[in-house]
Each structure stands twice: as C-alpha cells, then as structure tokens.
Amino acid sequence: MQIVPIGQAARLSGVKVTTIRFYEERGLLPKATRSEGNRRHYGPDDIARLQFIRHSRNLGFGLEDITALLSLSDKPDQDCAAVDAIAKAQMAKVDRRIEQLATLRAELARMVSACTHGTVADCGVIACLADHGLCQSDHAAAPAQTVMGD
Amino acid sequence: MQIVPIGQAARLSGVKVTTIRFYEERGLLPKATRSEGNRRHYGPDDIARLQFIRHSRNLGFGLEDITALLSLSDKPDQDCAAVDAIAKAQMAKVDRRIEQLATLRAELARMVSACTHGTVADCGVIACLADHGLCQSDHAAAPAQTVMGD
DNA sequence: CTACATCCTACAGCGACTAGAGGAGCAAGC
DNA sequence: GCTTGCTCCTCTAGTCGCTGTAGGATGTAG
C-alpha cells in the first residue's frame, strides 16, 4: 500500500471520495499527482493528512481552523501556543453550545409535559409556541440561527 | 396598530424584514396583501404567526417541523398527538446532540491538557489530532457533519 | 422640493459537504 | 477482442436557514 487511488484512500482514511476531492479544491490537501489516465494518486503522507482532517472534523473544528492546524503541524519548531489557542477556542465554543442546548432541553421538556393529549385547541405545546410569555426561561434571547447550528 | 408595513411587523415580531420575505416565499406565511404601491401589509394574525415561528426556531425546530406545527395549530379540533410527536422528536434530537458534545468536550479537554507549551513537535494537541489511537473515547464514530451541525 | 427612510425584486454567498449527470478508464471473464 | 461492471473523472446544483448586495421604487418629513 504505497500509492493508492482515491477510492482506497477514502477507505483507509475514512473520508469519502467526494470529500477528498472537495478538500483538494479547498486547499486542505495539496493537488494530488495523477496517473496517465488522469487519476489521483495518494501516498501514506496523504492518508495521514486525511486522517488528521477527519479527526479534527470529528472534534468539531471548522475547515479554517483545520487549515491553520495543518500548517502549524508542518512547522514542528514553532511555539505551540497557537495550537493551544485554537483548541481552547473550540472548547469554549462547545461549552457555549452545550449550555444553550441544556436551556433548550429544559424548555422543551416543560412544554412536552404540558401536553394534555387532547385536541390541538387545548395543547400546551401549541400554546407555549404561540405565546412566549408562557415560557419560564429566556432562551429566546439567543439568535435563532446559532442555536442548533454552528 | 391594525395593519402595518413589513418593517414594523419585523419590530413587533422580532423576525427580520428579509427573513419575513423568506418565510413568505417558503410558504410559512400566506402571501401578504399589498398596498397600491406594492408594499406588504401585516395584521395581528400575521404578527402572531411570526412570533410562533420565531419561538419555534429559538427552540431549534426546523422550518419543515414548524410548517407542520403551524398547519396543526390551524386545526384546533384535531388530536394533538402529532404535535407531541414533533416536540418529542426535537427533544430527542437535542438530547443526542448534548451527549455528542459532552463526549467532544471531554476529548478536547484531555487534548488541551496534553499541551506541553513547548514546540509544535512535542505538542500533545497535534499528536492527538494526527493519531486517533491516542484518544480514549470513540467520538470519531459520529459522522463529522452531524457533530456540530443539525 | 429635496432628503432620507423604507420598501421592492432578484440573485449570490455562507459551511461543509452530498447527489446526480454524463462520460472515460481499467481489470476480469468469455 | 469484447462485454460487463466497477472505479474514476468533471461539472453543476442542491442542502439549511438565512444574510448581504445591487439597483431601483415609494412614502414621508421638513
């Protein structure tokens, strides 16, 4: 397994074929060398890089952060403070989100428990959605688009 | 405040002007009536509907779910089981995400604590990202795109 | 009458892919 | 040699829930 085509690289790294091509286009991977028939070749270093990316994605890092982390990992003599900063920022982001989701969960639970299992007219869930005054928490303070997404 | 233009509807409902137009296009709101000068008009019902949507969005519901909830709330005589199901599914979704994020957070914390504050070459963070074997948890089992996103 | 705010449409962009069309290359079996 | 079927190629468009911009029309206050 010295040099492999994209499909095998995908299997070895756990990154899908289309995603590998996407990463190349985005500059996270160097442009792959090609065979005579115009097919991409990958070596062990490329596989390692793909695994690095995949692992970072699994930890929730964005592609921009990953680009920074990759370029830092290519310069082993540098101070690793920048690495630390990126990781800590990511942790803070995750913390914030967990907090938001916990508030959300509490409100959803309260809402669901207000369901009378009767008709929609008496439904506590609908009533709560229709009138924020019926909520106890101030979850609505968070901008909607940041609640579930990035 | 009987009938108002879009800007005031936005202020009253907490939904941005552009977002209101977007919701109309998506069918979450009926097509607004227009003035002679082609401007949208909104009445109290429209404002209430917008508040319902905003509140639901704040609770993390997707637009598809909200469309369903709205159409259910328009039929007050129906059984509210469907409402309950949507709310419970949302709660389960939030639960799953909280769990994932907790795992993530733990792994990130472990990683950050492995930072030697020296050079990148010795950095525990980079080492961990490069080699998933250095991780204790199996967070990598989750598909990347679902970890932080919806 | 002139600023200025508000409104209109239409389209491009975000992040991180995913899916599909339409075609070419390649190995194995007949 | 030929067909079958898999892998690979490029390119485009779609996902979600908006946001931002361009370029114009309308409405109102001084």
PDB file of N, CA and C in Angstrom, chain B residues 44-119:
ATOM      1  N   PRO B  44     -52.614  41.661  12.863  1.00  0.00           N
ATOM      2  CA  PRO B  44     -52.291  40.999  14.125  1.00  0.00           C
ATOM      3  C   PRO B  44     -52.069  39.485  13.988  1.00  0.00           C
ATOM      4  N   ASP B  45     -52.860  38.831  13.159  1.00  0.00           N
ATOM      5  CA  ASP B  45     -52.695  37.389  12.961  1.00  0.00           C
ATOM      6  C   ASP B  45     -51.337  37.046  12.382  1.00  0.00           C
ATOM      7  N   ASP B  46     -50.919  37.887  11.436  1.00  0.00           N
ATOM      8  CA  ASP B  46     -49.616  37.660  10.813  1.00  0.00           C
ATOM      9  C   ASP B  46     -48.495  37.818  11.835  1.00  0.00           C
ATOM     10  N   ILE B  47     -48.630  38.826  12.668  1.00  0.00           N
ATOM     11  CA  ILE B  47     -47.621  39.058  13.713  1.00  0.00           C
ATOM     12  C   ILE B  47     -47.556  37.857  14.660  1.00  0.00           C
ATOM     13  N   ALA B  48     -48.744  37.357  15.032  1.00  0.00           N
ATOM     14  CA  ALA B  48     -48.804  36.195  15.931  1.00  0.00           C
ATOM     15  C   ALA B  48     -48.118  34.991  15.286  1.00  0.00           C
ATOM     16  N   ARG B  49     -48.393  34.825  13.986  1.00  0.00           N
ATOM     17  CA  ARG B  49     -47.798  33.695  13.272  1.00  0.00           C
ATOM     18  C   ARG B  49     -46.273  33.829  13.239  1.00  0.00           C
ATOM     19  N   LEU B  50     -45.803  35.040  13.026  1.00  0.00           N
ATOM     20  CA  LEU B  50     -44.365  35.287  13.016  1.00  0.00           C
ATOM     21  C   LEU B  50     -43.742  35.005  14.378  1.00  0.00           C
ATOM     22  N   GLN B  51     -44.440  35.389  15.432  1.00  0.00           N
ATOM     23  CA  GLN B  51     -43.919  35.126  16.772  1.00  0.00           C
ATOM     24  C   GLN B  51     -43.865  33.629  17.050  1.00  0.00           C
ATOM     25  N   PHE B  52     -44.887  32.938  16.571  1.00  0.00           N
ATOM     26  CA  PHE B  52     -44.912  31.475  16.705  1.00  0.00           C
ATOM     27  C   PHE B  52     -43.679  30.867  16.024  1.00  0.00           C
ATOM     28  N   ILE B  53     -43.428  31.319  14.816  1.00  0.00           N
ATOM     29  CA  ILE B  53     -42.283  30.798  14.063  1.00  0.00           C
ATOM     30  C   ILE B  53     -40.982  31.104  14.788  1.00  0.00           C
ATOM     31  N   ARG B  54     -40.865  32.348  15.239  1.00  0.00           N
ATOM     32  CA  ARG B  54     -39.624  32.754  15.898  1.00  0.00           C
ATOM     33  C   ARG B  54     -39.380  31.932  17.160  1.00  0.00           C
ATOM     34  N   HIS B  55     -40.428  31.752  17.916  1.00  0.00           N
ATOM     35  CA  HIS B  55     -40.297  30.991  19.140  1.00  0.00           C
ATOM     36  C   HIS B  55     -39.900  29.540  18.845  1.00  0.00           C
ATOM     37  N   SER B  56     -40.523  28.997  17.833  1.00  0.00           N
ATOM     38  CA  SER B  56     -40.198  27.619  17.454  1.00  0.00           C
ATOM     39  C   SER B  56     -38.744  27.499  16.986  1.00  0.00           C
ATOM     40  N   ARG B  57     -38.309  28.475  16.204  1.00  0.00           N
ATOM     41  CA  ARG B  57     -36.917  28.489  15.741  1.00  0.00           C
ATOM     42  C   ARG B  57     -35.970  28.561  16.922  1.00  0.00           C
ATOM     43  N   ASN B  58     -36.323  29.383  17.912  1.00  0.00           N
ATOM     44  CA  ASN B  58     -35.483  29.515  19.096  1.00  0.00           C
ATOM     45  C   ASN B  58     -35.376  28.191  19.847  1.00  0.00           C
ATOM     46  N   LEU B  59     -36.405  27.377  19.716  1.00  0.00           N
ATOM     47  CA  LEU B  59     -36.369  26.062  20.360  1.00  0.00           C
ATOM     48  C   LEU B  59     -35.699  25.022  19.468  1.00  0.00           C
ATOM     49  N   GLY B  60     -35.190  25.453  18.341  1.00  0.00           N
ATOM     50  CA  GLY B  60     -34.398  24.578  17.494  1.00  0.00           C
ATOM     51  C   GLY B  60     -35.194  23.799  16.449  1.00  0.00           C
ATOM     52  N   PHE B  61     -36.483  24.044  16.321  1.00  0.00           N
ATOM     53  CA  PHE B  61     -37.251  23.348  15.290  1.00  0.00           C
ATOM     54  C   PHE B  61     -36.824  23.806  13.910  1.00  0.00           C
ATOM     55  N   GLY B  62     -36.826  22.888  12.974  1.00  0.00           N
ATOM     56  CA  GLY B  62     -36.535  23.227  11.586  1.00  0.00           C
ATOM     57  C   GLY B  62     -37.779  23.784  10.919  1.00  0.00           C
ATOM     58  N   LEU B  63     -37.599  24.412   9.770  1.00  0.00           N
ATOM     59  CA  LEU B  63     -38.744  25.036   9.106  1.00  0.00           C
ATOM     60  C   LEU B  63     -39.805  24.019   8.700  1.00  0.00           C
ATOM     61  N   GLU B  64     -39.364  22.827   8.394  1.00  0.00           N
ATOM     62  CA  GLU B  64     -40.325  21.796   7.999  1.00  0.00           C
ATOM     63  C   GLU B  64     -41.219  21.437   9.178  1.00  0.00           C
ATOM     64  N   ASP B  65     -40.605  21.222  10.325  1.00  0.00           N
ATOM     65  CA  ASP B  65     -41.373  20.957  11.543  1.00  0.00           C
ATOM     66  C   ASP B  65     -42.309  22.117  11.843  1.00  0.00           C
ATOM     67  N   ILE B  66     -41.822  23.320  11.683  1.00  0.00           N
ATOM     68  CA  ILE B  66     -42.631  24.493  12.012  1.00  0.00           C
ATOM     69  C   ILE B  66     -43.840  24.579  11.075  1.00  0.00           C
ATOM     70  N   THR B  67     -43.610  24.281   9.806  1.00  0.00           N
ATOM     71  CA  THR B  67     -44.714  24.241   8.849  1.00  0.00           C
ATOM     72  C   THR B  67     -45.789  23.267   9.335  1.00  0.00           C
ATOM     73  N   ALA B  68     -45.354  22.093   9.780  1.00  0.00           N
ATOM     74  CA  ALA B  68     -46.291  21.094  10.286  1.00  0.00           C
ATOM     75  C   ALA B  68     -47.005  21.613  11.528  1.00  0.00           C
ATOM     76  N   LEU B  69     -46.259  22.196  12.440  1.00  0.00           N
ATOM     77  CA  LEU B  69     -46.859  22.702  13.684  1.00  0.00           C
ATOM     78  C   LEU B  69     -47.881  23.799  13.395  1.00  0.00           C
ATOM     79  N   LEU B  70     -47.541  24.668  12.445  1.00  0.00           N
ATOM     80  CA  LEU B  70     -48.462  25.745  12.084  1.00  0.00           C
ATOM     81  C   LEU B  70     -49.752  25.188  11.511  1.00  0.00           C
ATOM     82  N   SER B  71     -49.608  24.203  10.633  1.00  0.00           N
ATOM     83  CA  SER B  71     -50.822  23.698   9.997  1.00  0.00           C
ATOM     84  C   SER B  71     -51.654  22.925  11.010  1.00  0.00           C
ATOM     85  N   LEU B  72     -50.998  22.321  11.996  1.00  0.00           N
ATOM     86  CA  LEU B  72     -51.743  21.658  13.068  1.00  0.00           C
ATOM     87  C   LEU B  72     -52.465  22.677  13.942  1.00  0.00           C
ATOM     88  N   SER B  73     -51.780  23.774  14.217  1.00  0.00           N
ATOM     89  CA  SER B  73     -52.397  24.778  15.094  1.00  0.00           C
ATOM     90  C   SER B  73     -53.575  25.477  14.405  1.00  0.00           C
ATOM     91  N   ASP B  74     -53.636  25.324  13.097  1.00  0.00           N
ATOM     92  CA  ASP B  74     -54.780  25.859  12.350  1.00  0.00           C
ATOM     93  C   ASP B  74     -56.002  24.948  12.429  1.00  0.00           C
ATOM     94  N   LYS B  75     -55.794  23.735  12.924  1.00  0.00           N
ATOM     95  CA  LYS B  75     -56.909  22.767  13.038  1.00  0.00           C
ATOM     96  C   LYS B  75     -57.105  22.391  14.497  1.00  0.00           C
ATOM     97  N   PRO B  76     -57.755  23.245  15.271  1.00  0.00           N
ATOM     98  CA  PRO B  76     -57.807  23.076  16.724  1.00  0.00           C
ATOM     99  C   PRO B  76     -58.581  21.850  17.196  1.00  0.00           C
ATOM    100  N   ASP B  77     -59.394  21.250  16.326  1.00  0.00           N
ATOM    101  CA  ASP B  77     -60.194  20.106  16.748  1.00  0.00           C
ATOM    102  C   ASP B  77     -59.456  18.780  16.659  1.00  0.00           C
ATOM    103  N   GLN B  78     -58.304  18.823  15.991  1.00  0.00           N
ATOM    104  CA  GLN B  78     -57.593  17.560  15.801  1.00  0.00           C
ATOM    105  C   GLN B  78     -56.915  17.089  17.077  1.00  0.00           C
ATOM    106  N   ASP B  79     -56.580  15.830  17.066  1.00  0.00           N
ATOM    107  CA  ASP B  79     -55.807  15.219  18.128  1.00  0.00           C
ATOM    108  C   ASP B  79     -54.417  15.857  18.148  1.00  0.00           C
ATOM    109  N   CYS B  80     -53.921  16.127  19.344  1.00  0.00           N
ATOM    110  CA  CYS B  80     -52.617  16.787  19.379  1.00  0.00           C
ATOM    111  C   CYS B  80     -51.452  15.811  19.468  1.00  0.00           C
ATOM    112  N   ALA B  81     -51.699  14.547  19.173  1.00  0.00           N
ATOM    113  CA  ALA B  81     -50.632  13.546  19.228  1.00  0.00           C
ATOM    114  C   ALA B  81     -49.483  13.890  18.275  1.00  0.00           C
ATOM    115  N   ALA B  82     -49.855  14.415  17.111  1.00  0.00           N
ATOM    116  CA  ALA B  82     -48.830  14.745  16.118  1.00  0.00           C
ATOM    117  C   ALA B  82     -47.919  15.849  16.631  1.00  0.00           C
ATOM    118  N   VAL B  83     -48.526  16.808  17.328  1.00  0.00           N
ATOM    119  CA  VAL B  83     -47.766  17.900  17.929  1.00  0.00           C
ATOM    120  C   VAL B  83     -46.778  17.342  18.940  1.00  0.00           C
ATOM    121  N   ASP B  84     -47.294  16.493  19.800  1.00  0.00           N
ATOM    122  CA  ASP B  84     -46.486  15.858  20.824  1.00  0.00           C
ATOM    123  C   ASP B  84     -45.304  15.113  20.201  1.00  0.00           C
ATOM    124  N   ALA B  85     -45.592  14.397  19.106  1.00  0.00           N
ATOM    125  CA  ALA B  85     -44.553  13.599  18.460  1.00  0.00           C
ATOM    126  C   ALA B  85     -43.429  14.489  17.934  1.00  0.00           C
ATOM    127  N   ILE B  86     -43.811  15.600  17.308  1.00  0.00           N
ATOM    128  CA  ILE B  86     -42.802  16.513  16.761  1.00  0.00           C
ATOM    129  C   ILE B  86     -41.943  17.086  17.893  1.00  0.00           C
ATOM    130  N   ALA B  87     -42.605  17.487  18.966  1.00  0.00           N
ATOM    131  CA  ALA B  87     -41.872  18.072  20.089  1.00  0.00           C
ATOM    132  C   ALA B  87     -40.936  17.054  20.735  1.00  0.00           C
ATOM    133  N   LYS B  88     -41.432  15.829  20.867  1.00  0.00           N
ATOM    134  CA  LYS B  88     -40.603  14.792  21.486  1.00  0.00           C
ATOM    135  C   LYS B  88     -39.410  14.433  20.613  1.00  0.00           C
ATOM    136  N   ALA B  89     -39.647  14.409  19.301  1.00  0.00           N
ATOM    137  CA  ALA B  89     -38.547  14.102  18.384  1.00  0.00           C
ATOM    138  C   ALA B  89     -37.471  15.182  18.504  1.00  0.00           C
ATOM    139  N   GLN B  90     -37.920  16.418  18.637  1.00  0.00           N
ATOM    140  CA  GLN B  90     -36.987  17.529  18.764  1.00  0.00           C
ATOM    141  C   GLN B  90     -36.186  17.390  20.061  1.00  0.00           C
ATOM    142  N   MET B  91     -36.867  16.975  21.112  1.00  0.00           N
ATOM    143  CA  MET B  91     -36.188  16.813  22.393  1.00  0.00           C
ATOM    144  C   MET B  91     -35.136  15.714  22.282  1.00  0.00           C
ATOM    145  N   ALA B  92     -35.503  14.645  21.599  1.00  0.00           N
ATOM    146  CA  ALA B  92     -34.567  13.536  21.436  1.00  0.00           C
ATOM    147  C   ALA B  92     -33.340  13.990  20.647  1.00  0.00           C
ATOM    148  N   LYS B  93     -33.593  14.813  19.637  1.00  0.00           N
ATOM    149  CA  LYS B  93     -32.518  15.349  18.804  1.00  0.00           C
ATOM    150  C   LYS B  93     -31.565  16.185  19.665  1.00  0.00           C
ATOM    151  N   VAL B  94     -32.143  17.025  20.494  1.00  0.00           N
ATOM    152  CA  VAL B  94     -31.336  17.870  21.372  1.00  0.00           C
ATOM    153  C   VAL B  94     -30.550  17.006  22.356  1.00  0.00           C
ATOM    154  N   ASP B  95     -31.191  15.977  22.880  1.00  0.00           N
ATOM    155  CA  ASP B  95     -30.505  15.069  23.800  1.00  0.00           C
ATOM    156  C   ASP B  95     -29.301  14.414  23.155  1.00  0.00           C
ATOM    157  N   ARG B  96     -29.526  13.923  21.953  1.00  0.00           N
ATOM    158  CA  ARG B  96     -28.444  13.247  21.240  1.00  0.00           C
ATOM    159  C   ARG B  96     -27.258  14.192  21.067  1.00  0.00           C
ATOM    160  N   ARG B  97     -27.601  15.430  20.701  1.00  0.00           N
ATOM    161  CA  ARG B  97     -26.561  16.410  20.445  1.00  0.00           C
ATOM    162  C   ARG B  97     -25.816  16.781  21.714  1.00  0.00           C
ATOM    163  N   ILE B  98     -26.518  16.913  22.802  1.00  0.00           N
ATOM    164  CA  ILE B  98     -25.865  17.246  24.063  1.00  0.00           C
ATOM    165  C   ILE B  98     -24.875  16.137  24.431  1.00  0.00           C
ATOM    166  N   GLU B  99     -25.310  14.914  24.213  1.00  0.00           N
ATOM    167  CA  GLU B  99     -24.448  13.792  24.536  1.00  0.00           C
ATOM    168  C   GLU B  99     -23.164  13.816  23.706  1.00  0.00           C
ATOM    169  N   GLN B 100     -23.357  13.997  22.397  1.00  0.00           N
ATOM    170  CA  GLN B 100     -22.196  14.076  21.496  1.00  0.00           C
ATOM    171  C   GLN B 100     -21.251  15.173  21.921  1.00  0.00           C
ATOM    172  N   LEU B 101     -21.833  16.319  22.217  1.00  0.00           N
ATOM    173  CA  LEU B 101     -20.993  17.464  22.563  1.00  0.00           C
ATOM    174  C   LEU B 101     -20.261  17.238  23.882  1.00  0.00           C
ATOM    175  N   ALA B 102     -20.876  16.530  24.801  1.00  0.00           N
ATOM    176  CA  ALA B 102     -20.225  16.243  26.073  1.00  0.00           C
ATOM    177  C   ALA B 102     -18.991  15.360  25.843  1.00  0.00           C
ATOM    178  N   THR B 103     -19.163  14.353  24.958  1.00  0.00           N
ATOM    179  CA  THR B 103     -18.033  13.482  24.620  1.00  0.00           C
ATOM    180  C   THR B 103     -16.905  14.299  23.995  1.00  0.00           C
ATOM    181  N   LEU B 104     -17.319  15.125  23.066  1.00  0.00           N
ATOM    182  CA  LEU B 104     -16.376  16.016  22.388  1.00  0.00           C
ATOM    183  C   LEU B 104     -15.616  16.874  23.376  1.00  0.00           C
ATOM    184  N   ARG B 105     -16.346  17.466  24.262  1.00  0.00           N
ATOM    185  CA  ARG B 105     -15.768  18.388  25.232  1.00  0.00           C
ATOM    186  C   ARG B 105     -14.720  17.680  26.067  1.00  0.00           C
ATOM    187  N   ALA B 106     -15.043  16.463  26.487  1.00  0.00           N
ATOM    188  CA  ALA B 106     -14.120  15.696  27.313  1.00  0.00           C
ATOM    189  C   ALA B 106     -12.828  15.432  26.554  1.00  0.00           C
ATOM    190  N   GLU B 107     -12.990  15.049  25.280  1.00  0.00           N
ATOM    191  CA  GLU B 107     -11.812  14.746  24.460  1.00  0.00           C
ATOM    192  C   GLU B 107     -10.968  16.001  24.232  1.00  0.00           C
ATOM    193  N   LEU B 108     -11.642  17.109  23.970  1.00  0.00           N
ATOM    194  CA  LEU B 108     -10.926  18.368  23.755  1.00  0.00           C
ATOM    195  C   LEU B 108     -10.171  18.763  25.019  1.00  0.00           C
ATOM    196  N   ALA B 109     -10.799  18.589  26.158  1.00  0.00           N
ATOM    197  CA  ALA B 109     -10.163  18.961  27.433  1.00  0.00           C
ATOM    198  C   ALA B 109      -8.911  18.127  27.665  1.00  0.00           C
ATOM    199  N   ARG B 110      -9.050  16.840  27.391  1.00  0.00           N
ATOM    200  CA  ARG B 110      -7.908  15.931  27.564  1.00  0.00           C
ATOM    201  C   ARG B 110      -6.764  16.350  26.650  1.00  0.00           C
ATOM    202  N   MET B 111      -7.162  16.734  25.422  1.00  0.00           N
ATOM    203  CA  MET B 111      -6.182  17.119  24.428  1.00  0.00           C
ATOM    204  C   MET B 111      -5.456  18.383  24.856  1.00  0.00           C
ATOM    205  N   VAL B 112      -6.221  19.363  25.276  1.00  0.00           N
ATOM    206  CA  VAL B 112      -5.640  20.643  25.679  1.00  0.00           C
ATOM    207  C   VAL B 112      -4.722  20.452  26.879  1.00  0.00           C
ATOM    208  N   SER B 113      -5.109  19.570  27.775  1.00  0.00           N
ATOM    209  CA  SER B 113      -4.273  19.364  28.965  1.00  0.00           C
ATOM    210  C   SER B 113      -2.976  18.640  28.606  1.00  0.00           C
ATOM    211  N   ALA B 114      -2.965  18.013  27.412  1.00  0.00           N
ATOM    212  CA  ALA B 114      -1.746  17.329  26.967  1.00  0.00           C
ATOM    213  C   ALA B 114      -0.765  18.285  26.308  1.00  0.00           C
ATOM    214  N   CYS B 115      -1.129  19.565  26.251  1.00  0.00           N
ATOM    215  CA  CYS B 115      -0.248  20.545  25.606  1.00  0.00           C
ATOM    216  C   CYS B 115       0.934  20.845  26.517  1.00  0.00           C
ATOM    217  N   THR B 116       2.126  20.717  25.954  1.00  0.00           N
ATOM    218  CA  THR B 116       3.354  20.904  26.737  1.00  0.00           C
ATOM    219  C   THR B 116       3.795  22.359  26.771  1.00  0.00           C
ATOM    220  N   HIS B 117       3.130  23.210  26.025  1.00  0.00           N
ATOM    221  CA  HIS B 117       3.503  24.628  25.907  1.00  0.00           C
ATOM    222  C   HIS B 117       4.929  24.782  25.404  1.00  0.00           C
ATOM    223  N   GLY B 118       5.363  23.813  24.648  1.00  0.00           N
ATOM    224  CA  GLY B 118       6.699  23.891  24.065  1.00  0.00           C
ATOM    225  C   GLY B 118       6.584  24.131  22.566  1.00  0.00           C
ATOM    226  N   THR B 119       7.269  23.317  21.763  1.00  0.00           N
ATOM    227  CA  THR B 119       7.204  23.470  20.317  1.00  0.00           C
ATOM    228  C   THR B 119       6.098  22.571  19.761  1.00  0.00           C
TER     229      THR B 119
END
